Tab-separated table of C-alpha atoms and ligand atoms in Angstrom:
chain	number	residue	atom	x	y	z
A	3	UNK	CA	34.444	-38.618	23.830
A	4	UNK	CA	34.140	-35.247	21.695
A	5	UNK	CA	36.635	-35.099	19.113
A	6	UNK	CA	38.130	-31.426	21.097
A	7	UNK	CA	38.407	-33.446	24.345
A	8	UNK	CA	39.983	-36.298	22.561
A	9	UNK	CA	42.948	-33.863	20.826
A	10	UNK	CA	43.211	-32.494	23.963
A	11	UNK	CA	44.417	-35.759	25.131
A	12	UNK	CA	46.487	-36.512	22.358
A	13	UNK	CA	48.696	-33.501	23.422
A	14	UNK	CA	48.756	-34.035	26.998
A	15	UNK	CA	50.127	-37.879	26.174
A	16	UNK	CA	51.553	-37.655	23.190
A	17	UNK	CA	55.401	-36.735	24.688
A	18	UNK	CA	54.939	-39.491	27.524
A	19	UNK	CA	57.555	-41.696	26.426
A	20	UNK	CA	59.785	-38.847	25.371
A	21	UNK	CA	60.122	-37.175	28.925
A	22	UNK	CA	63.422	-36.039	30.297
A	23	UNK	CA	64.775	-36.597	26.564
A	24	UNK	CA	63.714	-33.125	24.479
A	25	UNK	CA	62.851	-29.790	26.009
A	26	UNK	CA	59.042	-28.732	26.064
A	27	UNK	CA	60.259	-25.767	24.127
A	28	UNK	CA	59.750	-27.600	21.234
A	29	UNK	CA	57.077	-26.462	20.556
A	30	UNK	CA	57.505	-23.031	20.320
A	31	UNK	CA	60.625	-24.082	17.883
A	32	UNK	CA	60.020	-23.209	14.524
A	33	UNK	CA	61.627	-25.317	11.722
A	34	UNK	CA	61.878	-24.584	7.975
A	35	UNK	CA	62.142	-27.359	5.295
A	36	UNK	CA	63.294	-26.569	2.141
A	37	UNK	CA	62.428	-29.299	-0.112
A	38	UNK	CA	59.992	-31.916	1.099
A	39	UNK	CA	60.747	-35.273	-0.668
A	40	UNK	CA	61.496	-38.720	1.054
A	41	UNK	CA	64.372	-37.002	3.185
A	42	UNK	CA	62.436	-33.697	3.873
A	43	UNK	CA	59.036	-35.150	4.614
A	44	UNK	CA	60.038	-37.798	6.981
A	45	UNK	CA	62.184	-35.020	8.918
A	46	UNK	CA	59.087	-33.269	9.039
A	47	UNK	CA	57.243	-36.169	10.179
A	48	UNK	CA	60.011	-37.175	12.565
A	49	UNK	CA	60.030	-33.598	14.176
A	50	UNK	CA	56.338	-33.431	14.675
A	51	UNK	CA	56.111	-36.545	16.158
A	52	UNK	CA	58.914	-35.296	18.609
A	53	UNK	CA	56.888	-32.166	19.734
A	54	UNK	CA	57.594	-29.544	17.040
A	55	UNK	CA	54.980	-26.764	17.177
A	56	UNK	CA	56.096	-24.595	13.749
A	57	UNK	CA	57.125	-25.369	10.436
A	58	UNK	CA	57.289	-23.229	6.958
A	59	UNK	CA	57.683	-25.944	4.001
A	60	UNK	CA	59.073	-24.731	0.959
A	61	UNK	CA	58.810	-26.943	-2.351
A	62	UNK	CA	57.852	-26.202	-5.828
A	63	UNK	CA	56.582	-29.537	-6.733
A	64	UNK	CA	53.675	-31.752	-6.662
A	65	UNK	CA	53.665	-35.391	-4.911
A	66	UNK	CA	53.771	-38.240	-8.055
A	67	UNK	CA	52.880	-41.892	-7.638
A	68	UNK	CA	56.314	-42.923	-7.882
A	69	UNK	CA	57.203	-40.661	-4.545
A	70	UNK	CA	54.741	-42.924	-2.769
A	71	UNK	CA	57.417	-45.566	-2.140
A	72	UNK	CA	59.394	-43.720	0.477
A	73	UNK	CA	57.585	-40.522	1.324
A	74	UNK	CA	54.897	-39.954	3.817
A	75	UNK	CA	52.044	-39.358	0.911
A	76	UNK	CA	49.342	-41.123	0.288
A	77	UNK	CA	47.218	-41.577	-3.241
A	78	UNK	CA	45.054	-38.716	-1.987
A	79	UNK	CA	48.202	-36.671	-2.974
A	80	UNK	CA	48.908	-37.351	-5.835
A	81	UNK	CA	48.822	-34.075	-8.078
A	82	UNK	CA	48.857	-31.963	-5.134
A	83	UNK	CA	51.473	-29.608	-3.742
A	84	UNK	CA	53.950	-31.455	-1.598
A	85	UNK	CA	54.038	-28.035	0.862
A	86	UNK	CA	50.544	-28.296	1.138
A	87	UNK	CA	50.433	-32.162	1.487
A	88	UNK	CA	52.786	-32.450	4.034
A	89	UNK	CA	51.161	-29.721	5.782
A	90	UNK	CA	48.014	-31.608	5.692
A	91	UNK	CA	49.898	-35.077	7.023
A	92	UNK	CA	51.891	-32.682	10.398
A	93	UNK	CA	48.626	-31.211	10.989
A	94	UNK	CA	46.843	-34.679	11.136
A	95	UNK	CA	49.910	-36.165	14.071
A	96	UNK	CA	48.444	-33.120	16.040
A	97	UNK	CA	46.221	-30.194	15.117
A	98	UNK	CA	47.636	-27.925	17.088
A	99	UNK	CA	50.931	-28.006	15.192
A	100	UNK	CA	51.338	-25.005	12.439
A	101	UNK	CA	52.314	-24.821	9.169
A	102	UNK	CA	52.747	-22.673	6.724
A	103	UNK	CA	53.105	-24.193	2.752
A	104	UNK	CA	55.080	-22.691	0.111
A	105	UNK	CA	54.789	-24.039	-3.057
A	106	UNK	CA	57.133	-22.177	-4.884
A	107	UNK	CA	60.806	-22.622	-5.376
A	108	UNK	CA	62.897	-20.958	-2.538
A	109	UNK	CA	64.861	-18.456	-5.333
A	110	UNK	CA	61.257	-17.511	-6.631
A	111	UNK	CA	59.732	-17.249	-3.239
A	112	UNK	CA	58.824	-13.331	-2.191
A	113	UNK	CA	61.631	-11.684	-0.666
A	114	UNK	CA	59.794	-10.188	2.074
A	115	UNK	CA	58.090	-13.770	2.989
A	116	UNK	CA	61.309	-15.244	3.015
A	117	UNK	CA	62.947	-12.385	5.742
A	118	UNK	CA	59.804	-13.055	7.633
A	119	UNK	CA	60.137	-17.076	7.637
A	120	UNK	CA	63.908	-16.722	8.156
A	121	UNK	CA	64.221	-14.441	11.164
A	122	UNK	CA	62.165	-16.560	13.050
A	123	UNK	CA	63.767	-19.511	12.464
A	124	UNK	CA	65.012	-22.197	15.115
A	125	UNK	CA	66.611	-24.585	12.640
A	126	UNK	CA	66.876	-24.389	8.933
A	127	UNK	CA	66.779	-27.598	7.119
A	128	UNK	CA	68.418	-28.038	3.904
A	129	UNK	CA	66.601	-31.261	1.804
A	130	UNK	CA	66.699	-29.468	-1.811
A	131	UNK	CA	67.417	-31.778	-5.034
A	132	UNK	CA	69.088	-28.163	-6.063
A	133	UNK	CA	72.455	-27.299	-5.429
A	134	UNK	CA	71.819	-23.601	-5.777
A	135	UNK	CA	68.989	-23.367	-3.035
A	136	UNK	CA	71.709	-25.551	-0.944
A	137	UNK	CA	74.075	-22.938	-1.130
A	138	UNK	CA	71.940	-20.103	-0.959
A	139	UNK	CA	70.563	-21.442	2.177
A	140	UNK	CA	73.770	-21.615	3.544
A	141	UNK	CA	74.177	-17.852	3.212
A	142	UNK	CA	70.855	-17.005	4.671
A	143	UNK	CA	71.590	-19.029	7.700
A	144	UNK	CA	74.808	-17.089	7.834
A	145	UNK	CA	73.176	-13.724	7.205
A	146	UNK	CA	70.245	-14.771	9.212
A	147	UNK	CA	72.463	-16.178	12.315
A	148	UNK	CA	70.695	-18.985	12.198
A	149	UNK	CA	71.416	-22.968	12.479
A	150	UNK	CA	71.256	-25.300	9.761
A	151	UNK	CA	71.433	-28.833	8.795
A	152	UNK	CA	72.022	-30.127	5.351
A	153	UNK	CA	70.964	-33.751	4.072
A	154	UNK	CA	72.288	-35.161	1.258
A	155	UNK	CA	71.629	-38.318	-0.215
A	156	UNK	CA	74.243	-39.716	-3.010
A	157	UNK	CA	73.855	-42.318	-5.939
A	158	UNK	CA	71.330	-45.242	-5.499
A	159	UNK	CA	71.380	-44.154	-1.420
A	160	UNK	CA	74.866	-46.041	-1.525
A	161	UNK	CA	75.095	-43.496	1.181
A	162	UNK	CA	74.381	-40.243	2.710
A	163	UNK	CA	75.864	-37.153	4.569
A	164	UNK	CA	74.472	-34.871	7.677
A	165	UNK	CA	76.333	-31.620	7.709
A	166	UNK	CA	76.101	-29.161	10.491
A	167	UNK	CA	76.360	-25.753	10.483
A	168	UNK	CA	76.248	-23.098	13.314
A	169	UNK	CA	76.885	-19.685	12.754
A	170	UNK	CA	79.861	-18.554	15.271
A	171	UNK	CA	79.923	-22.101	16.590
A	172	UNK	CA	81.194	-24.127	13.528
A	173	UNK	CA	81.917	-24.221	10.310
A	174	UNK	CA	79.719	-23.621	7.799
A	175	UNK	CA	78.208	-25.703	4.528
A	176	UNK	CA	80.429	-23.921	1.968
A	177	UNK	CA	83.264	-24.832	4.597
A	178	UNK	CA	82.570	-28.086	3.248
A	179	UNK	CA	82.009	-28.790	0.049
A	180	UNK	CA	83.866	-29.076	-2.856
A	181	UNK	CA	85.504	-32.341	-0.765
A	182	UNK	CA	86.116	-34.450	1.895
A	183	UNK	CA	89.688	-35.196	3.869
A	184	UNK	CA	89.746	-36.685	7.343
A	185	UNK	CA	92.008	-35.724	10.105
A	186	UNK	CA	93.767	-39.296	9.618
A	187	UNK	CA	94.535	-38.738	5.816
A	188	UNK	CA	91.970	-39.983	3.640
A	189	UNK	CA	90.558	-37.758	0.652
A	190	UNK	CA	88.215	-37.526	-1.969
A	191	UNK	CA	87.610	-34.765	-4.259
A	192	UNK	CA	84.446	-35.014	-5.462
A	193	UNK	CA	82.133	-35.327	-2.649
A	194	UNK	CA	79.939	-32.953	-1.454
A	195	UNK	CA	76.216	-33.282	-0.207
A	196	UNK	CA	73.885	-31.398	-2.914
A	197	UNK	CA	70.919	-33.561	-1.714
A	198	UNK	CA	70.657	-35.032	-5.071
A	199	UNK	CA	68.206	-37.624	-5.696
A	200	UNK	CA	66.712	-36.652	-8.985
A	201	UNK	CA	64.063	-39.693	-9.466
A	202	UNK	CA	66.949	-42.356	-8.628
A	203	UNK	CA	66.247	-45.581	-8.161
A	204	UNK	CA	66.997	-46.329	-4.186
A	205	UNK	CA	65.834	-48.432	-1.323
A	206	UNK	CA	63.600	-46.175	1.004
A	207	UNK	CA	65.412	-48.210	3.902
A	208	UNK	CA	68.333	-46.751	2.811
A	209	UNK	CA	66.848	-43.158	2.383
A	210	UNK	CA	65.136	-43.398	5.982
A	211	UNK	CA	68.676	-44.755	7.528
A	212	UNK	CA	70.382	-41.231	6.519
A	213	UNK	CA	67.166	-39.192	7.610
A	214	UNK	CA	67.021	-41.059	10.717
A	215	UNK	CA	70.642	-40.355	11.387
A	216	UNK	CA	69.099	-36.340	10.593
A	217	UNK	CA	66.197	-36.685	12.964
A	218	UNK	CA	68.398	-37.949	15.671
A	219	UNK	CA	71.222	-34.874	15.208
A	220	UNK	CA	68.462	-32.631	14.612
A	221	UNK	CA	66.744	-32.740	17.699
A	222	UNK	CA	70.112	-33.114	19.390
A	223	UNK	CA	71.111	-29.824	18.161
A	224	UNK	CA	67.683	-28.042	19.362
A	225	UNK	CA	67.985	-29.750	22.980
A	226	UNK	CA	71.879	-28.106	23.421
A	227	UNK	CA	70.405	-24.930	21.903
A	228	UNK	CA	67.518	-24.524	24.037
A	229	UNK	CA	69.515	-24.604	27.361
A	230	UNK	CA	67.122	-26.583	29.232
A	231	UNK	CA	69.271	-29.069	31.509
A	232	UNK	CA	66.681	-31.513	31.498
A	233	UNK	CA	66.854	-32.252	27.725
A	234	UNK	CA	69.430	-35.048	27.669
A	235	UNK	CA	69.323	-35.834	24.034
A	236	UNK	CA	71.888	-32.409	23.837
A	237	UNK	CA	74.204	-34.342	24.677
A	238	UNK	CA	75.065	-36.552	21.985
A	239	UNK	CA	75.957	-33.187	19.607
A	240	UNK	CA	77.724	-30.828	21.718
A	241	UNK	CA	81.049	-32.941	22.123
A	242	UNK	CA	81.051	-32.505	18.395
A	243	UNK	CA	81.486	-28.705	18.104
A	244	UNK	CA	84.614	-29.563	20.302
A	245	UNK	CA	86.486	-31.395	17.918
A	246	UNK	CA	85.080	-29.854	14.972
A	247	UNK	CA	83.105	-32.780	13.756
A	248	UNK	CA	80.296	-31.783	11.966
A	249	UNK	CA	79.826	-33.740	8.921
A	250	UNK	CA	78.075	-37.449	9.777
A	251	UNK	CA	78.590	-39.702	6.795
A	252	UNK	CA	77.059	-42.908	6.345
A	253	UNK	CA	77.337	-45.983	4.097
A	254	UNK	CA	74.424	-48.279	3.305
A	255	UNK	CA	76.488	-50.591	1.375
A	256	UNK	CA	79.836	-52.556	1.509
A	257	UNK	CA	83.142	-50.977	0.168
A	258	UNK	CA	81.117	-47.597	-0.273
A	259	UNK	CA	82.878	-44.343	-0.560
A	260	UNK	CA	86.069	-43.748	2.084
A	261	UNK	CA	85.157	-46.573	4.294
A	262	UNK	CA	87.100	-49.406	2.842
A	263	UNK	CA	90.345	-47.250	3.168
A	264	UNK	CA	88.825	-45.460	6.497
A	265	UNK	CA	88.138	-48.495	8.328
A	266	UNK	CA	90.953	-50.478	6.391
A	267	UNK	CA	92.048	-53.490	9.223
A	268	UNK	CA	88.877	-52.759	11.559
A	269	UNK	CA	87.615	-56.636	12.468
A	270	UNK	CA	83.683	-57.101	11.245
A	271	UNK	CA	83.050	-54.328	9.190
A	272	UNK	CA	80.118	-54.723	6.120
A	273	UNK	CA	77.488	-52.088	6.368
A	274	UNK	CA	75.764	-49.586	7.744
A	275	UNK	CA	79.074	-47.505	8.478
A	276	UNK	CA	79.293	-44.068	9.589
A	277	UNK	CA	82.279	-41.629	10.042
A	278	UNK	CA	82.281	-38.218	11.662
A	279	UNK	CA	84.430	-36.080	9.573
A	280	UNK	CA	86.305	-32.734	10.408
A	281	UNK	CA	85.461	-29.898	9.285
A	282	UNK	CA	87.855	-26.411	9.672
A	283	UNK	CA	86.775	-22.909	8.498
A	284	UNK	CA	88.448	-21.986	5.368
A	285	UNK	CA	89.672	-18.420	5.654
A	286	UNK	CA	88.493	-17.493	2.093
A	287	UNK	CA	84.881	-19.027	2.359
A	288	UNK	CA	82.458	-16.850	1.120
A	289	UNK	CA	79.656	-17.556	3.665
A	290	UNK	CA	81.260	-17.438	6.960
A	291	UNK	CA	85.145	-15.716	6.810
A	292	UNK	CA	83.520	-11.837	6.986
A	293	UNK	CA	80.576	-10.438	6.930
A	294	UNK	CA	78.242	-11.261	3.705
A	295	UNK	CA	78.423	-8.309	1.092
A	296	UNK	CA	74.807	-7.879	0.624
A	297	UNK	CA	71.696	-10.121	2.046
A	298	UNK	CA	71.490	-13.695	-0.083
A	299	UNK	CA	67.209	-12.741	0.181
A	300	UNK	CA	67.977	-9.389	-1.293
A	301	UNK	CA	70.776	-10.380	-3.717
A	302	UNK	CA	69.030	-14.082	-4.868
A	303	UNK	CA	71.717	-14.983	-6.439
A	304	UNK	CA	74.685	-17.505	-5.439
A	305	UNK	CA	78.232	-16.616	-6.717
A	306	UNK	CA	79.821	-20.057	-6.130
A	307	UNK	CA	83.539	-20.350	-6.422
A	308	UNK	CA	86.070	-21.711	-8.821
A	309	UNK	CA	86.718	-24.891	-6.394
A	310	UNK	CA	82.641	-25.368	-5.735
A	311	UNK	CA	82.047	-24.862	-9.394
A	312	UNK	CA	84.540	-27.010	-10.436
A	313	UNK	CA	83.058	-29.772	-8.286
A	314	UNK	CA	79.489	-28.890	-8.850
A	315	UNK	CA	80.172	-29.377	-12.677
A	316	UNK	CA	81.430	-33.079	-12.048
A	317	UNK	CA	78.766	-33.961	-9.774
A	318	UNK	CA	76.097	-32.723	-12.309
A	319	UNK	CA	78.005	-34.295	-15.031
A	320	UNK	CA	77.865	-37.675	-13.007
A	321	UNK	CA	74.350	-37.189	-12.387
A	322	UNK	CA	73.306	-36.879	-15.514
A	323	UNK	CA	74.451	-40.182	-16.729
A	324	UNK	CA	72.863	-42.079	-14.250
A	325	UNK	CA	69.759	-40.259	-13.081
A	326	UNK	CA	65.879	-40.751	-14.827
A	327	UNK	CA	63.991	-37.775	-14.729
A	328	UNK	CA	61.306	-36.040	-12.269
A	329	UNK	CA	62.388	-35.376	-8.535
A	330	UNK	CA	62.382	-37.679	-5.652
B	403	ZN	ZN1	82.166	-21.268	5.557
């Protein structure tokens, strides 16, 4: 068989076993990545394998050997861009997928290549280890109208955080950080997904359980948005938008976080928890409660507020005492 005819067949098969499940729309869908480490590149991989046809990657940094133990690289990549890696590994699941590679931080990326990437966006994926591009692209999904999801890993992968946010349909990122209070009471102050995982020293199981979790809500979220009936995997996000649910967070190990208190008398419970946690507009949030005062591309620069800054200051300040160098 010639290697055309046997690609050809590789695309006619490949979504076999995924029938009925995700719309065939996928891949026209285009999905930018910002930041392609363990969480970002096994998204990637994840969504490619599940029919995405389009993706812009946007990282400054180049794949090291210690990101081979829970990325999708290879020692061929070592020393090379991690855009243009994981461009290389989509593009080998199926040729026909696209993909464009920025190597370049998103706040130094060219303006006009940004308003091109962003306006024809399907889904924007948040997987920075910088809170700054986190927040920023909160605003452009806001400005852009666009959807976003933001992962977040915390210390050692002790656990992990999926945040939703749809413009006019929930609430957004900055909604959300600076803490965390369920409906039923429980609070914490300092908790907030920045995507953090500066070179810490975590399982990859534990990485891939929170990414997984991402995969699954992700391609949930671009079933219910494509409006094609037939895609039943919309259905396990859209009840969520109902009762303002937006925020998945999940514990890899015992007694982590809010779940001791959360699930305080539950019968059984050890890990792998998860909790869906409510999320309501604030009225003052500076991404989503009026209209932005100028474009984030234009302006490039974040003003974060006294609560976010106040919590972005102890999160760094925690970091720092427990995180080696170099990015996951
Ligand atoms: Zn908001």
């Amino acid at each position: 068989m010639s290697t055309a005819a046997a690609q050809s067949v590789v695309s006619e098969d490949r979504f076999a076993r995924l029938k009925g499940f995700l719309p065939r729309s996928l891949a026209s869908a285009h999905i930018v990545i910002v930041g392609a480490g363990s969480v970002g590149s096994q998204l990637a991989d994840g969504l490619a394998r599940a029919g995405v046809g389009h993706f812009t990657i946007i990282d400054p940094d180049k794949v090291e050997p210690a990101n081979l133990s829970r990325t999708v690289y290879r020692a061929a990549d070592v020393g090379k861009d991690k855009a243009s890696s994981l461009a290389g590994n989509l593009k080998a699941i199926d040729t026909a997928i696209e993909v464009e590679a920025l190597a370049s931080k998103l706040q130094d990326t060219k303006k006009d290549l940004l308003k091109r990437v962003f306006a024809s966006a399907d889904l924007i994926i948040g997987a920075a280890d910088d809170v700054v591009a986190q927040i920023l692209l909160n605003r452009i999904s806001q400005r852009y109208h666009k959807p976003a999801m933001f992962v977040g890993i915390y210390a050692r992968a002790a656990g992990g955080e999926v945040a939703l946010s749809v413009p006019g349909l929930s609430a957004c990122f900055e909604c959300y950080v600076g803490g965390v209070r369920t409906d039923n009471g429980v609070e914490r102050k300092i908790n907030y997904g920045t995507g953090r995982l500066d070179g810490e020293v975590a399982l990859g199981s534990d990485i891939q359980h929170v990414t997984s979790g991402a995969l699954k809500i992700g391609l949930s979220l671009l079933s219910a948005l494509s409006g094609d009936p037939e895609a039943k995997a919309g259905a396990f996000v859209l009840p969520l938008f109902v009762t303002k649910q937006t925020v998945a967070l999940f514990g890899m190990e015992p007694q982590f976080f809010l779940f001791p208190e959360l699930l305080r008398g539950a019968y059984a419970q050890y890990a792998f928890q998860s909790a869906w946690l409510t999320v309501h507009r604030k009225h003052n949030c500076p991404a989503c409660s009026g209209p932005l005062a100028e474009d984030p591309i234009d302006a490039m620069a974040v003003s974060i507020s006294k609560d976010t800054r106040a919590g972005l200051r102890n999160q760094i300040a925690g970091k720092k005492k427990e995180t080696a160098n170099g990015n996951d």
